[in-house]
């Protein structure tokens, strides 16, 4: 049997999420970024894509360090969008310092590309084919809109212009979607609109030394393991403009024998999604759980035999 740590993407952030973290990791982040990172997690600051992404990186790495102080490393890690960066750090493939610098740049590039008028919308209650048909009807050069995330069988996320997303959401509700809601994401991630900033980030990645992941690293875009440093470089740099197949990623983990998934902070969105796939096993979120319980689960899973 195997274990998996997962890291959420934008939309999971909450005000104050860095307050209460260990001073050591906050100090490391302050030194690398040259700023007080505790200024990044106010409700006002979290309107910035850069601030959100840095907060998610720092929170995920901090919680992982606490968890793994008294527990064996997991067999696999995976992250949704920006969550891929703390996943790569925990896998030993990307240094925390380099991750901070790259995520700072990533957030800036994404925000500068589409400072307003664009974003992401979740559609719940329609299957993928129905949503894709709506996208084909609405998409145009003037009203671009794309499939961005496949989160579950009946939950997808679209990205594009405000006008186009509003049109798709309205039609989705008329077809019986239970919910079509704008997400707390101010850029159109995981679609071709971010191809140019992704290429700029890839140039920065060319200067960074990456290692082969020491743990199984599951790509949230490809829904399969990435085993070379060059493939990881490509995965991290370009995941902002590629569709997230989170449904496939969780299914891939389950098929590889994963029976314990722990979601790192903040929140428990990925925990809810995983329960639809995990017919057997345990799915838990770090937030709201006892640390010693999570550590015991990792030890127990590590001692089992397939």
Coordinates of N, CA and C in Angstrom, one line a residue, residues 61-289:
X61 N 4.7 23.8 2.4 CA 6.1 23.3 2.8 C 6.1 23.3 4.3
X62 N 5.6 24.3 5.0 CA 5.7 24.4 6.5 C 4.9 23.2 7.1
X63 N 3.7 22.9 6.6 CA 2.9 21.8 7.1 C 3.6 20.5 6.9
X64 N 4.2 20.4 5.7 CA 4.9 19.1 5.4 C 6.0 18.8 6.3
X65 N 6.8 19.9 6.6 CA 7.9 19.7 7.5 C 7.4 19.3 8.9
X66 N 6.4 19.8 9.4 CA 5.8 19.4 10.7 C 5.4 18.0 10.6
X67 N 4.7 17.6 9.6 CA 4.1 16.3 9.4 C 5.2 15.2 9.4
X68 N 6.3 15.5 8.6 CA 7.3 14.5 8.4 C 8.4 14.5 9.4
X69 N 8.3 15.4 10.4 CA 9.3 15.3 11.5 C 9.2 14.0 12.2
X70 N 8.0 13.5 12.4 CA 7.8 12.2 13.2 C 7.1 11.2 12.4
X71 N 7.3 11.2 11.1 CA 6.6 10.2 10.2 C 7.5 10.0 9.0
X72 N 7.3 8.8 8.4 CA 8.1 8.5 7.1 C 7.5 9.3 6.0
X73 N 8.4 9.5 5.0 CA 8.0 10.2 3.8 C 6.9 9.5 3.1
X74 N 6.1 10.2 2.4 CA 5.0 9.5 1.6 C 5.7 8.8 0.4
X75 N 4.9 8.0 -0.3 CA 5.4 7.4 -1.5 C 5.2 8.3 -2.7
X76 N 4.2 9.1 -2.7 CA 3.9 10.0 -3.8 C 3.5 11.4 -3.3
X77 N 3.7 12.4 -4.1 CA 3.2 13.8 -3.9 C 2.6 14.3 -5.2
X78 N 1.6 15.2 -5.1 CA 1.0 15.8 -6.2 C 0.4 17.1 -5.8
X79 N 0.4 18.0 -6.8 CA -0.2 19.4 -6.5 C -1.0 19.9 -7.6
X80 N -2.1 20.5 -7.2 CA -3.0 21.1 -8.2 C -2.5 22.5 -8.5
X81 N -2.0 22.7 -9.8 CA -1.5 24.0 -10.2 C -0.4 24.5 -9.4
X82 N -0.5 25.6 -8.7 CA 0.6 26.1 -7.9 C 1.0 25.1 -6.8
X83 N 0.1 24.2 -6.4 CA 0.4 23.1 -5.5 C 1.5 22.2 -6.0
X84 N 1.8 22.2 -7.3 CA 2.9 21.4 -7.8 C 4.2 21.8 -7.2
X85 N 4.4 23.1 -6.9 CA 5.6 23.6 -6.4 C 6.0 23.1 -5.0
X86 N 5.1 23.3 -4.0 CA 5.4 22.6 -2.7 C 5.6 21.1 -2.8
X87 N 4.8 20.5 -3.8 CA 5.0 19.0 -4.0 C 6.4 18.7 -4.5
X88 N 7.0 19.5 -5.4 CA 8.3 19.3 -5.9 C 9.4 19.6 -4.8
X89 N 9.1 20.5 -3.9 CA 10.0 20.8 -2.8 C 10.0 19.6 -1.9
X90 N 8.9 19.1 -1.5 CA 8.8 17.9 -0.6 C 9.4 16.7 -1.2
X91 N 9.3 16.6 -2.6 CA 9.9 15.4 -3.3 C 11.4 15.5 -3.4
X92 N 12.0 16.7 -2.9 CA 13.5 16.8 -2.9 C 14.0 17.2 -4.3
X93 N 13.1 17.6 -5.2 CA 13.5 17.9 -6.6 C 13.8 19.4 -6.8
X94 N 13.2 20.3 -6.0 CA 13.3 21.7 -6.1 C 13.6 22.3 -4.8
X95 N 14.6 23.1 -4.7 CA 15.0 23.8 -3.4 C 13.9 24.8 -3.0
X96 N 13.7 24.9 -1.7 CA 12.7 25.9 -1.2 C 13.1 27.3 -1.7
X97 N 14.3 27.7 -1.6 CA 14.7 29.0 -2.0 C 14.4 29.3 -3.5
X98 N 14.7 28.3 -4.3 CA 14.4 28.4 -5.7 C 12.9 28.5 -6.0
X99 N 12.2 27.7 -5.2 CA 10.7 27.7 -5.4 C 10.1 29.0 -5.1
X100 N 10.6 29.6 -4.0 CA 10.1 31.0 -3.6 C 10.4 32.0 -4.7
X101 N 11.6 32.0 -5.3 CA 11.9 32.9 -6.4 C 11.1 32.7 -7.6
X102 N 10.9 31.4 -8.0 CA 10.2 31.1 -9.2 C 8.7 31.4 -9.0
X103 N 8.1 31.1 -7.8 CA 6.7 31.3 -7.6 C 6.4 32.8 -7.6
X104 N 7.3 33.6 -7.0 CA 7.2 35.0 -7.0 C 7.1 35.5 -8.5
X105 N 8.0 35.0 -9.3 CA 8.0 35.4 -10.7 C 6.7 34.9 -11.4
X106 N 6.3 33.7 -11.1 CA 5.1 33.1 -11.7 C 3.9 33.9 -11.5
X107 N 3.7 34.3 -10.2 CA 2.6 35.1 -9.8 C 2.6 36.4 -10.5
X108 N 3.7 37.1 -10.6 CA 3.8 38.4 -11.3 C 3.5 38.2 -12.8
X109 N 4.1 37.2 -13.4 CA 3.8 37.0 -14.9 C 2.4 36.8 -15.2
X110 N 1.7 36.0 -14.4 CA 0.3 35.7 -14.6 C -0.6 36.9 -14.4
X111 N -0.3 37.7 -13.3 CA -1.1 38.8 -13.0 C -0.9 39.9 -14.0
X112 N 0.3 40.1 -14.5 CA 0.6 41.2 -15.5 C 0.0 40.9 -16.8
X113 N -0.1 39.6 -17.1 CA -0.7 39.2 -18.4 C -2.2 39.5 -18.5
X114 N -2.9 39.3 -17.4 CA -4.4 39.6 -17.4 C -4.7 40.3 -16.1
X115 N -4.5 41.6 -16.0 CA -4.7 42.3 -14.7 C -6.2 42.4 -14.3
X116 N -7.1 42.3 -15.3 CA -8.5 42.4 -15.0 C -9.3 41.9 -16.1
X117 N -10.6 41.6 -15.8 CA -11.5 41.1 -16.9 C -11.5 39.6 -17.2
X118 N -10.7 38.9 -16.5 CA -10.5 37.5 -16.7 C -10.5 36.7 -15.4
X119 N -10.7 35.4 -15.5 CA -10.7 34.6 -14.3 C -11.1 33.1 -14.5
X120 N -11.7 32.5 -13.5 CA -12.0 31.1 -13.6 C -13.4 30.9 -12.9
X121 N -14.1 29.9 -13.4 CA -15.5 29.6 -12.9 C -15.6 28.1 -12.8
X122 N -16.1 27.6 -11.7 CA -16.4 26.2 -11.4 C -17.8 25.9 -11.9
X123 N -18.0 24.8 -12.5 CA -19.3 24.3 -13.0 C -19.5 22.9 -12.4
X124 N -20.5 22.8 -11.6 CA -20.8 21.5 -10.9 C -22.2 21.0 -11.2
X125 N -22.2 19.7 -11.6 CA -23.5 19.1 -11.9 C -23.7 18.8 -13.4
X126 N -22.7 19.1 -14.3 CA -22.8 18.8 -15.7 C -21.6 17.9 -16.0
X127 N -21.7 17.0 -17.0 CA -20.6 16.2 -17.3 C -19.7 16.9 -18.3
X128 N -18.5 16.4 -18.5 CA -17.5 17.1 -19.3 C -18.0 17.4 -20.7
X129 N -18.7 16.4 -21.3 CA -19.1 16.6 -22.7 C -20.1 17.8 -22.8
X130 N -21.0 17.9 -21.9 CA -21.9 19.0 -21.9 C -21.2 20.4 -21.8
X131 N -20.2 20.4 -20.9 CA -19.5 21.7 -20.7 C -18.7 22.0 -22.0
X132 N -18.1 21.0 -22.5 CA -17.3 21.3 -23.8 C -18.2 21.8 -24.9
X133 N -19.4 21.3 -25.0 CA -20.3 21.7 -26.0 C -20.6 23.2 -25.8
X134 N -20.8 23.6 -24.6 CA -21.1 25.0 -24.3 C -19.9 25.9 -24.6
X135 N -18.7 25.4 -24.3 CA -17.5 26.2 -24.6 C -17.4 26.4 -26.1
X136 N -17.7 25.4 -26.9 CA -17.6 25.5 -28.3 C -18.5 26.6 -28.9
X137 N -19.7 26.7 -28.2 CA -20.7 27.7 -28.7 C -20.3 29.1 -28.3
X138 N -19.7 29.3 -27.2 CA -19.4 30.6 -26.7 C -18.0 31.2 -27.1
X139 N -17.0 30.3 -27.2 CA -15.7 30.8 -27.5 C -15.5 31.5 -28.8
X140 N -14.8 32.6 -28.7 CA -14.4 33.4 -29.9 C -13.2 34.2 -29.6
X141 N -12.6 34.8 -30.6 CA -11.5 35.7 -30.3 C -11.9 36.8 -29.4
X142 N -13.1 37.3 -29.5 CA -13.5 38.4 -28.6 C -13.9 37.9 -27.2
X143 N -14.5 36.7 -27.2 CA -14.9 36.1 -25.9 C -14.3 34.8 -25.7
X144 N -13.0 34.8 -25.4 CA -12.3 33.5 -25.2 C -12.7 32.8 -23.9
X145 N -12.9 31.5 -24.0 CA -13.2 30.7 -22.8 C -12.7 29.2 -23.1
X146 N -12.1 28.6 -22.1 CA -11.5 27.3 -22.3 C -11.8 26.4 -21.1
X147 N -11.7 25.1 -21.4 CA -11.7 24.1 -20.3 C -10.4 24.2 -19.5
X148 N -10.4 24.3 -18.2 CA -9.2 24.5 -17.4 C -8.9 23.3 -16.5
X149 N -9.9 22.9 -15.7 CA -9.6 21.8 -14.8 C -10.7 20.7 -14.9
X150 N -10.3 19.5 -14.9 CA -11.2 18.4 -14.7 C -11.1 17.9 -13.3
X151 N -11.9 18.3 -12.4 CA -11.7 17.9 -11.0 C -12.4 16.6 -10.6
X152 N -13.6 16.4 -11.2 CA -14.3 15.2 -10.9 C -15.3 14.9 -12.1
X153 N -16.0 13.8 -12.0 CA -16.9 13.4 -13.1 C -17.9 14.5 -13.4
X154 N -18.4 15.2 -12.4 CA -19.4 16.3 -12.6 C -18.9 17.6 -12.1
X155 N -17.6 17.8 -12.1 CA -17.1 19.1 -11.6 C -15.9 19.5 -12.5
X156 N -16.1 20.6 -13.2 CA -15.0 21.1 -14.1 C -14.9 22.6 -13.8
X157 N -13.7 23.2 -14.2 CA -13.5 24.6 -14.1 C -13.2 25.1 -15.5
X158 N -13.7 26.3 -15.8 CA -13.4 26.9 -17.1 C -12.6 28.2 -16.8
X159 N -11.9 28.7 -17.8 CA -11.1 29.9 -17.7 C -11.3 30.8 -18.9
X160 N -11.3 32.1 -18.7 CA -11.5 33.0 -19.9 C -11.9 34.4 -19.5
X161 N -12.5 35.1 -20.4 CA -13.0 36.4 -20.1 C -14.3 36.4 -19.3
X162 N -14.5 37.5 -18.5 CA -15.7 37.6 -17.6 C -16.9 37.4 -18.5
X163 N -17.0 38.0 -19.6 CA -18.2 37.9 -20.4 C -18.5 36.5 -20.9
X164 N -17.4 35.8 -21.4 CA -17.6 34.5 -21.9 C -18.0 33.5 -20.7
X165 N -17.3 33.6 -19.6 CA -17.6 32.7 -18.5 C -19.0 32.9 -18.0
X166 N -19.5 34.2 -17.9 CA -20.9 34.5 -17.5 C -21.9 33.8 -18.4
X167 N -21.6 33.9 -19.7 CA -22.5 33.3 -20.7 C -22.5 31.8 -20.5
X168 N -21.3 31.1 -20.4 CA -21.3 29.7 -20.2 C -22.0 29.3 -18.9
X169 N -21.8 30.0 -17.8 CA -22.4 29.7 -16.5 C -23.9 29.8 -16.6
X170 N -24.4 30.8 -17.3 CA -25.9 31.0 -17.5 C -26.5 29.8 -18.2
X171 N -25.8 29.4 -19.3 CA -26.4 28.3 -20.1 C -26.2 27.0 -19.3
X172 N -25.1 26.8 -18.5 CA -24.9 25.6 -17.7 C -26.1 25.5 -16.7
X173 N -26.4 26.6 -16.1 CA -27.5 26.5 -15.1 C -28.8 26.1 -15.8
X174 N -29.0 26.6 -17.0 CA -30.3 26.3 -17.7 C -30.3 24.8 -18.1
X175 N -29.2 24.2 -18.2 CA -29.1 22.8 -18.5 C -29.1 21.9 -17.3
X176 N -29.2 22.5 -16.1 CA -29.3 21.7 -14.9 C -28.1 21.7 -14.0
X177 N -27.1 22.5 -14.3 CA -25.9 22.5 -13.4 C -26.3 23.0 -12.0
X178 N -25.9 22.3 -11.0 CA -26.3 22.6 -9.6 C -25.6 23.9 -9.2
X179 N -24.4 24.2 -9.7 CA -23.7 25.4 -9.3 C -22.8 25.8 -10.4
X180 N -22.7 27.1 -10.6 CA -21.7 27.7 -11.6 C -21.2 29.0 -10.9
X181 N -20.1 28.9 -10.3 CA -19.6 30.0 -9.4 C -18.2 30.5 -9.8
X182 N -18.1 31.8 -9.8 CA -16.7 32.4 -10.0 C -15.8 32.0 -8.8
X183 N -14.6 31.7 -9.2 CA -13.6 31.3 -8.2 C -12.8 32.5 -7.8
X184 N -12.1 32.4 -6.6 CA -11.2 33.5 -6.1 C -9.9 33.4 -6.8
X185 N -9.9 33.5 -8.1 CA -8.7 33.4 -9.0 C -8.9 34.6 -10.0
X186 N -7.9 35.4 -10.1 CA -8.1 36.6 -10.9 C -7.4 36.5 -12.3
X187 N -6.9 35.3 -12.6 CA -6.3 35.1 -14.0 C -6.9 33.9 -14.6
X188 N -6.9 33.8 -16.0 CA -7.4 32.6 -16.7 C -6.4 31.5 -16.8
X189 N -6.2 30.8 -15.7 CA -5.2 29.7 -15.6 C -5.6 28.5 -16.4
X190 N -4.5 27.7 -16.8 CA -4.7 26.4 -17.4 C -5.4 26.4 -18.7
X191 N -5.0 27.4 -19.5 CA -5.5 27.5 -20.9 C -4.5 28.2 -21.7
X192 N -4.7 28.2 -23.1 CA -3.7 28.8 -23.9 C -3.5 30.3 -23.7
X193 N -4.4 31.0 -23.0 CA -4.2 32.4 -22.8 C -2.9 32.7 -22.0
X194 N -2.4 31.7 -21.2 CA -1.2 31.9 -20.4 C 0.1 31.3 -21.1
X195 N 0.0 31.0 -22.4 CA 1.2 30.4 -23.0 C 2.4 31.3 -23.0
X196 N 2.2 32.6 -23.2 CA 3.3 33.5 -23.2 C 4.0 33.7 -21.9
X197 N 3.3 33.9 -20.8 CA 3.9 33.9 -19.5 C 4.6 32.6 -19.1
X198 N 4.0 31.5 -19.5 CA 4.6 30.2 -19.3 C 6.0 30.1 -19.9
X199 N 6.1 30.6 -21.1 CA 7.4 30.6 -21.8 C 8.4 31.4 -21.1
X200 N 8.0 32.6 -20.6 CA 8.9 33.5 -19.8 C 9.3 32.8 -18.6
X201 N 8.4 32.0 -17.9 CA 8.8 31.3 -16.7 C 9.8 30.2 -17.0
X202 N 9.6 29.5 -18.2 CA 10.5 28.5 -18.6 C 11.9 29.0 -18.8
X203 N 12.1 30.2 -19.2 CA 13.4 30.8 -19.4 C 14.1 30.9 -18.0
X204 N 13.3 31.3 -17.0 CA 13.8 31.4 -15.6 C 14.2 30.1 -15.1
X205 N 13.4 29.1 -15.4 CA 13.6 27.7 -14.9 C 14.9 27.2 -15.5
X206 N 15.3 27.6 -16.7 CA 16.6 27.2 -17.3 C 17.8 27.5 -16.5
X207 N 17.7 28.4 -15.6 CA 18.8 28.8 -14.7 C 18.8 28.1 -13.4
X208 N 17.8 27.3 -13.1 CA 17.6 26.6 -11.8 C 18.0 25.1 -11.9
X209 N 18.8 24.7 -10.9 CA 19.1 23.3 -10.8 C 18.0 22.5 -10.2
X210 N 17.5 21.5 -10.9 CA 16.5 20.6 -10.4 C 17.1 19.2 -10.2
X211 N 16.6 18.4 -9.3 CA 17.1 17.1 -9.1 C 16.0 16.1 -9.5
X212 N 16.4 14.8 -9.7 CA 15.4 13.8 -9.9 C 14.5 13.6 -8.6
X213 N 13.2 13.6 -8.7 CA 12.4 13.5 -7.5 C 12.8 12.2 -6.7
X214 N 12.9 12.4 -5.4 CA 13.3 11.3 -4.5 C 12.0 10.5 -4.1
X215 N 10.8 11.1 -4.3 CA 9.5 10.5 -4.1 C 8.8 10.5 -5.4
X216 N 7.8 9.7 -5.5 CA 7.0 9.6 -6.7 C 6.3 11.0 -6.9
X217 N 6.5 11.7 -8.0 CA 5.9 13.0 -8.2 C 4.9 12.8 -9.4
X218 N 3.6 13.0 -9.0 CA 2.5 12.8 -10.0 C 2.2 14.2 -10.6
X219 N 2.3 14.3 -11.9 CA 1.9 15.5 -12.6 C 0.4 15.7 -12.6
X220 N 0.0 16.9 -12.1 CA -1.5 17.2 -12.2 C -2.0 17.5 -13.6
X221 N -1.1 17.7 -14.5 CA -1.5 17.9 -15.9 C -1.5 16.6 -16.7
X222 N -0.5 15.8 -16.4 CA -0.4 14.5 -17.2 C -1.0 13.3 -16.5
X223 N -1.3 13.5 -15.2 CA -1.9 12.4 -14.4 C -1.0 11.2 -14.4
X224 N 0.3 11.4 -14.4 CA 1.2 10.2 -14.3 C 2.5 10.7 -13.7
X225 N 3.4 9.8 -13.3 CA 4.6 10.2 -12.6 C 5.6 10.9 -13.6
X226 N 6.3 11.9 -13.1 CA 7.4 12.5 -13.8 C 8.7 12.1 -13.1
X227 N 9.6 11.5 -13.8 CA 10.7 10.8 -13.2 C 12.1 11.5 -13.6
X228 N 12.1 12.4 -14.5 CA 13.4 13.1 -14.8 C 13.3 14.5 -14.5
X229 N 14.5 15.1 -14.2 CA 14.5 16.6 -13.8 C 14.0 17.4 -15.0
X230 N 14.3 17.0 -16.2 CA 13.9 17.9 -17.4 C 12.4 17.8 -17.6
X231 N 11.8 16.7 -17.4 CA 10.4 16.6 -17.5 C 9.7 17.4 -16.4
X232 N 10.3 17.4 -15.2 CA 9.8 18.1 -14.1 C 9.9 19.6 -14.4
X233 N 11.0 20.1 -15.0 CA 11.2 21.5 -15.3 C 10.0 21.9 -16.3
X234 N 9.8 21.1 -17.3 CA 8.7 21.4 -18.2 C 7.3 21.4 -17.5
X235 N 7.1 20.4 -16.6 CA 5.8 20.3 -16.0 C 5.5 21.5 -15.1
X236 N 6.5 22.0 -14.4 CA 6.3 23.1 -13.5 C 6.2 24.4 -14.2
X237 N 7.0 24.6 -15.2 CA 7.0 25.9 -15.9 C 5.7 26.1 -16.7
X238 N 5.2 25.0 -17.3 CA 4.1 25.1 -18.2 C 2.7 24.7 -17.6
X239 N 2.7 24.3 -16.4 CA 1.4 23.9 -15.9 C 0.4 25.0 -15.8
X240 N 0.8 26.2 -15.8 CA -0.1 27.4 -15.8 C -1.0 27.4 -17.1
X241 N -0.5 26.9 -18.2 CA -1.2 27.0 -19.4 C -1.7 25.6 -19.9
X242 N -1.7 24.6 -19.1 CA -2.1 23.3 -19.4 C -3.4 22.9 -18.6
X243 N -4.3 22.1 -19.2 CA -5.4 21.7 -18.4 C -5.0 20.8 -17.2
X244 N -5.6 21.0 -16.1 CA -5.4 20.2 -14.9 C -6.4 19.0 -15.0
X245 N -5.8 17.8 -14.9 CA -6.6 16.6 -14.9 C -6.5 16.0 -13.5
X246 N -7.2 16.7 -12.5 CA -7.0 16.2 -11.1 C -7.8 14.9 -10.9
X247 N -8.9 14.7 -11.6 CA -9.6 13.4 -11.5 C -8.7 12.3 -12.0
X248 N -8.0 12.5 -13.1 CA -7.1 11.5 -13.6 C -5.9 11.3 -12.6
X249 N -5.4 12.4 -12.0 CA -4.3 12.3 -11.1 C -4.6 11.4 -9.9
X250 N -5.7 11.7 -9.3 CA -6.2 10.9 -8.1 C -6.4 9.5 -8.5
X251 N -7.1 9.2 -9.6 CA -7.3 7.9 -10.1 C -6.0 7.1 -10.4
X252 N -5.0 7.8 -10.9 CA -3.7 7.3 -11.2 C -3.0 6.8 -9.9
X253 N -3.2 7.7 -8.8 CA -2.6 7.3 -7.5 C -3.3 6.1 -7.0
X254 N -4.6 6.1 -7.1 CA -5.3 4.9 -6.5 C -4.9 3.6 -7.2
X255 N -4.8 3.7 -8.5 CA -4.4 2.5 -9.3 C -3.0 2.1 -9.0
X256 N -2.2 3.0 -8.5 CA -0.8 2.6 -8.1 C -0.7 2.1 -6.7
X257 N -1.8 1.9 -6.1 CA -1.9 1.3 -4.7 C -2.0 2.3 -3.6
X258 N -2.2 3.6 -3.9 CA -2.3 4.6 -2.8 C -3.6 4.3 -2.1
X259 N -3.5 4.2 -0.8 CA -4.7 4.0 0.1 C -4.8 5.0 1.2
X260 N -3.8 6.0 1.3 CA -3.8 7.1 2.2 C -3.5 8.3 1.5
X261 N -4.4 9.3 1.5 CA -4.2 10.6 1.0 C -4.3 11.6 2.1
X262 N -3.3 12.5 2.2 CA -3.4 13.6 3.2 C -3.2 14.9 2.4
X263 N -4.2 15.8 2.6 CA -4.1 17.1 1.9 C -3.5 18.1 2.9
X264 N -2.5 18.8 2.4 CA -1.8 19.8 3.1 C -2.5 21.1 3.0
X265 N -2.3 22.0 4.0 CA -3.1 23.3 4.0 C -2.8 24.2 2.8
X266 N -3.8 25.1 2.6 CA -5.0 25.3 3.4 C -6.2 24.5 2.9
X267 N -7.2 24.2 3.8 CA -8.5 23.7 3.3 C -8.6 22.2 3.1
X268 N -9.7 21.8 2.5 CA -10.0 20.4 2.3 C -10.7 20.1 1.0
X269 N -10.5 20.9 0.0 CA -11.2 20.8 -1.2 C -10.8 19.5 -1.9
X270 N -9.5 19.2 -1.9 CA -9.0 18.0 -2.6 C -9.4 16.7 -1.8
X271 N -9.6 16.9 -0.5 CA -10.0 15.7 0.2 C -11.4 15.3 -0.2
X272 N -12.3 16.3 -0.4 CA -13.6 16.0 -0.9 C -13.6 15.3 -2.3
X273 N -12.8 15.8 -3.1 CA -12.7 15.2 -4.5 C -12.2 13.8 -4.5
X274 N -11.2 13.5 -3.6 CA -10.6 12.2 -3.6 C -11.6 11.1 -3.0
X275 N -12.5 11.5 -2.2 CA -13.4 10.5 -1.6 C -14.2 9.9 -2.7
X276 N -14.4 10.5 -3.8 CA -15.2 9.9 -4.9 C -14.4 8.8 -5.7
X277 N -13.1 8.9 -5.5 CA -12.2 7.9 -6.2 C -11.8 6.8 -5.2
X278 N -11.5 7.1 -4.0 CA -11.0 6.1 -3.0 C -12.1 5.2 -2.5
X279 N -12.3 4.1 -3.1 CA -13.3 3.1 -2.7 C -12.8 2.5 -1.4
X280 N -11.5 2.4 -1.2 CA -11.0 1.8 0.0 C -9.9 2.8 0.5
X281 N -9.5 2.7 1.8 CA -8.4 3.6 2.2 C -8.9 4.8 3.0
X282 N -8.0 5.7 3.2 CA -8.3 6.9 4.1 C -7.9 8.1 3.4
X283 N -8.8 9.1 3.5 CA -8.5 10.4 2.9 C -8.8 11.5 4.0
X284 N -7.7 12.3 4.3 CA -7.8 13.3 5.4 C -7.1 14.6 5.0
X285 N -7.6 15.6 5.6 CA -6.9 16.9 5.5 C -6.1 17.3 6.7
X286 N -5.0 17.9 6.5 CA -4.1 18.3 7.6 C -4.9 19.3 8.5
X287 N -5.6 20.3 7.9 CA -6.4 21.2 8.6 C -7.5 20.5 9.3
X288 N -7.7 20.6 10.6 CA -8.7 20.0 11.4 C -8.4 18.7 11.9
X289 N -7.3 18.1 11.6 CA -6.9 16.8 12.1 C -5.8 16.9 13.1

